[in-house]
Amino acid sequence: MPAAELQKFIVVLLYGSLVLQSFIVLVNPMNVNKRANLFFGLFLFLWSSFWLFDITALCGLQVGAILTQAVSFLQIFTPLFLYFSVVFFINPNYVFKKADLACLILPIIYIVLMFDPPHGIVYSMIPISHNLPYIAIVYFKIRRHQRRIETISSNTENISLQWLIKVTSLLFVTIIITEGYELYNIFIEKRHEHMVMDLLFLVIVYLTSYYSLRQKEIYPLDEAQRKELLEIEAKDGESEGKKKLLSDAELENLKQKLTFLMETEKPYLDGELNLIKLAGLLGISAHQLSYLINQGFDENFFQFVNGYRVRQAQKLLSEKKNRFSLLGIAYESGFNSKTSFNTIFKKMTQQTPSEYRNGLK
């Protein structure tokens, strides 16, 4: 197949995949993260518009100036929908604030330039490069979420938004490559093939499809419990420590009760254990439990619970009569997957489970 024909095929595949994926995400068959998926679906649909005129050209359709301007206008807001989808993934109860209007600064600048376009390299780079600041902000917001989610959940594998980190990282790199290619066209040699960039975008689209269809509800709780967890998650360890929720005597008493509960009833064997569940077993509020673990054990909730799971796994790995596979030991210790078992076990012991088992022989 000639390169030109192959490029046309890739463009059709890319545009069709994005439109189909945007429809699936908007329909949200898994009924999870509703507001986040609404914005994410709209982001995917606007993203597909960057190949719209390639498709109309392939179909031999004439596009008027008004439609061209309208589509170009809407494309300006593409990264905003990605940004707010992440905002709602992180906090489903988020309410728009006046401060959010700052996100419109770059689009407004671009709109002004559209009405009086300057000539030169800078303006030609704006349609793609104005996405980069938003993608960078999204990346760091998710990283912060990954650290904070450990204060309320013992299993972050499916709610850490790691898939969005991968997608945004690939998008960032691909946009940089695209900009480099445009500069090559301007300064070195004019070329019209965009096959490599389109292939890279196609890979990102299929990765996004795979991960977005497998996503789980980040806060699978009722509204009151979700609100309580979000309030706790929003507080960093420093601010939590300044407000004394328990007296020294209460702290020591509850510390002993919690240790006894963990050692006798072993709630850590529940792979979906979260702060609300454990607080209910101890008979205190989630805020008090978070304070107790932070101040009494100098750990966050994730570290505290998974410490017990790792010690349980070490016990099972040490038993000579134990015939469990590593995956079996992971499940018997409260882990939900072999991946999380290996990652957390190595982080806490500096050895993989298999290395630990071999070292006992």
Coordinates of C-alpha atoms in Angstrom, one line a residue, residues 54-244:
D54 CA -8.9 15.6 6.6
I55 CA -12.0 13.4 6.6
T56 CA -14.1 15.9 4.7
A57 CA -11.4 16.3 2.1
L58 CA -11.2 12.5 1.7
C59 CA -14.9 12.5 1.1
G60 CA -14.7 15.3 -1.4
L61 CA -16.8 17.6 0.7
Q62 CA -16.5 21.4 0.6
V63 CA -16.2 23.1 4.0
G64 CA -17.3 26.7 4.3
A65 CA -15.4 29.4 6.0
I66 CA -18.0 29.7 8.8
L67 CA -17.9 26.0 9.7
T68 CA -14.1 26.1 9.6
Q69 CA -14.0 29.1 12.0
A70 CA -16.6 27.5 14.3
V71 CA -14.7 24.2 14.5
S72 CA -11.4 26.1 15.1
F73 CA -13.1 28.1 17.9
L74 CA -14.4 25.0 19.6
Q75 CA -10.9 23.3 19.4
I76 CA -9.5 26.0 21.6
F77 CA -11.4 24.6 24.5
T78 CA -10.3 21.0 24.0
P79 CA -7.7 20.9 26.8
L80 CA -10.1 22.6 29.2
F81 CA -12.4 19.6 29.0
L82 CA -9.5 17.3 29.8
Y83 CA -8.6 19.4 32.7
F84 CA -12.1 19.5 34.2
S85 CA -12.5 15.8 33.6
V86 CA -9.5 15.2 35.9
V87 CA -10.9 17.7 38.4
F88 CA -14.1 15.6 38.7
F89 CA -12.2 12.3 38.7
I90 CA -10.3 13.6 41.7
N91 CA -13.3 15.2 43.4
P92 CA -16.8 14.2 42.2
N93 CA -18.3 16.8 44.5
Y94 CA -16.3 19.7 43.0
V95 CA -18.2 22.9 42.6
F96 CA -17.1 25.5 40.0
K97 CA -15.5 28.6 41.5
K98 CA -14.5 32.1 40.3
A99 CA -10.9 31.0 40.4
D100 CA -11.6 28.5 37.6
L101 CA -12.0 31.5 35.2
A102 CA -8.2 31.7 35.2
C103 CA -8.3 28.6 32.9
L104 CA -9.8 30.8 30.2
I105 CA -6.8 33.1 29.9
L106 CA -5.0 31.1 27.2
P107 CA -8.2 30.4 25.2
I108 CA -9.1 34.2 25.3
I109 CA -5.7 35.1 24.0
Y110 CA -6.0 32.6 21.2
I111 CA -9.5 33.9 20.3
V112 CA -8.1 37.5 20.1
L113 CA -5.4 36.3 17.8
M114 CA -7.9 34.5 15.6
F115 CA -9.7 37.7 14.8
D116 CA -6.4 39.6 14.1
P117 CA -4.0 36.8 13.2
P118 CA -0.3 37.8 13.2
H119 CA 1.9 36.3 10.6
G120 CA 4.8 34.1 11.7
I121 CA 5.9 31.0 13.4
V122 CA 4.4 31.7 16.8
Y123 CA 0.8 31.8 15.6
S124 CA 1.2 28.7 13.5
M125 CA 2.3 26.8 16.6
I126 CA -0.6 27.9 18.9
P127 CA -3.3 25.4 17.8
I128 CA -1.4 22.5 19.2
S129 CA 1.1 24.0 21.7
H130 CA -1.6 25.8 23.8
N131 CA -2.6 22.2 25.0
L132 CA 0.8 21.7 26.7
P133 CA 0.3 23.9 29.9
Y134 CA -3.1 22.2 30.6
I135 CA -1.6 18.7 30.1
A136 CA 1.3 19.6 32.5
I137 CA -1.2 20.9 35.1
V138 CA -3.3 17.7 34.7
Y139 CA -0.2 15.6 35.2
F140 CA 0.7 17.2 38.5
K141 CA -2.9 17.2 39.8
I142 CA -3.0 13.5 39.3
R143 CA 0.3 13.0 41.0
R144 CA -1.0 14.9 44.0
H145 CA -4.2 12.8 44.0
Q146 CA -2.1 9.6 44.0
R147 CA -0.3 10.8 47.2
R148 CA -3.5 12.0 48.9
I149 CA -5.7 8.9 48.1
E150 CA -3.4 6.9 50.4
T151 CA -4.9 8.7 53.3
I152 CA -8.3 7.0 52.8
S153 CA -7.8 3.8 50.9
S154 CA -5.7 0.6 51.4
N155 CA -5.9 -0.4 47.7
T156 CA -5.2 2.4 45.2
E157 CA -4.4 0.3 42.2
N158 CA -7.7 1.0 40.3
I159 CA -8.4 4.5 41.6
S160 CA -5.0 6.2 41.3
L161 CA -5.7 7.4 37.8
Q162 CA -2.4 6.0 36.6
W163 CA -4.0 5.3 33.2
L164 CA -4.5 9.1 32.8
I165 CA -0.9 9.7 33.8
K166 CA 0.1 7.4 30.9
V167 CA -2.3 9.1 28.5
T168 CA -1.3 12.6 29.3
S169 CA 2.5 11.8 29.3
L170 CA 2.1 10.3 25.8
L171 CA 0.0 13.2 24.7
F172 CA 2.7 15.6 25.9
V173 CA 5.5 13.8 24.1
T174 CA 3.5 13.4 20.9
I175 CA 2.6 17.1 20.8
I176 CA 6.3 18.0 21.3
I177 CA 7.2 15.7 18.4
T178 CA 4.4 17.3 16.3
E179 CA 5.7 20.8 17.0
G180 CA 9.2 19.7 16.1
Y181 CA 7.9 18.3 12.8
E182 CA 6.2 21.6 12.1
L183 CA 9.4 23.5 12.8
Y184 CA 11.2 21.1 10.4
N185 CA 8.6 21.9 7.8
I186 CA 9.2 25.7 8.3
F187 CA 13.0 25.8 8.4
I188 CA 14.3 22.7 6.6
E189 CA 12.0 21.0 4.2
K190 CA 8.3 21.3 3.5
R191 CA 6.6 17.9 3.9
H192 CA 3.0 17.0 3.9
E193 CA 3.1 13.5 5.5
H194 CA 2.0 13.3 9.1
M195 CA 1.9 9.5 9.2
V196 CA 4.3 9.1 12.2
M197 CA 2.4 11.7 14.3
D198 CA -1.0 10.2 13.4
L199 CA 0.2 6.7 14.3
L200 CA 1.4 8.0 17.7
F201 CA -2.0 9.6 18.3
L202 CA -3.7 6.4 17.2
V203 CA -1.7 4.4 19.8
I204 CA -2.8 7.0 22.5
V205 CA -6.4 6.6 21.4
Y206 CA -6.4 2.9 21.7
L207 CA -4.6 3.0 25.1
T208 CA -7.2 5.5 26.2
S209 CA -10.0 3.2 25.0
Y210 CA -8.6 0.3 26.9
Y211 CA -8.1 2.1 30.2
S212 CA -11.3 4.2 30.1
L213 CA -13.5 1.1 29.6
R214 CA -11.8 -0.6 32.6
Q215 CA -12.1 2.3 35.0
K216 CA -13.8 1.9 38.3
E217 CA -15.7 4.3 40.6
I218 CA -13.0 6.1 42.5
Y219 CA -15.3 6.8 45.5
P220 CA -17.8 3.8 45.5
L221 CA -19.7 5.1 48.6
D222 CA -22.9 6.9 49.4
E223 CA -22.9 10.7 49.2
A224 CA -22.3 11.3 52.9
Q225 CA -19.4 8.9 53.2
R226 CA -17.9 10.3 50.0
K227 CA -18.1 13.8 51.4
E228 CA -16.4 12.7 54.6
L229 CA -13.6 11.0 52.8
L230 CA -13.0 13.9 50.5
E231 CA -12.7 16.2 53.4
I232 CA -10.1 14.0 55.0
E233 CA -8.2 13.6 51.8
A234 CA -8.1 17.3 51.3
K235 CA -6.2 17.8 54.5
D236 CA -2.5 17.3 54.5
G237 CA -0.7 15.7 57.4
E238 CA 0.6 19.0 58.8
S239 CA -2.8 20.6 59.1
E240 CA -4.2 17.4 60.5
G241 CA -1.6 17.3 63.2
K242 CA -2.2 20.9 64.4
K243 CA -5.8 20.2 65.3
K244 CA -5.9 17.8 68.2

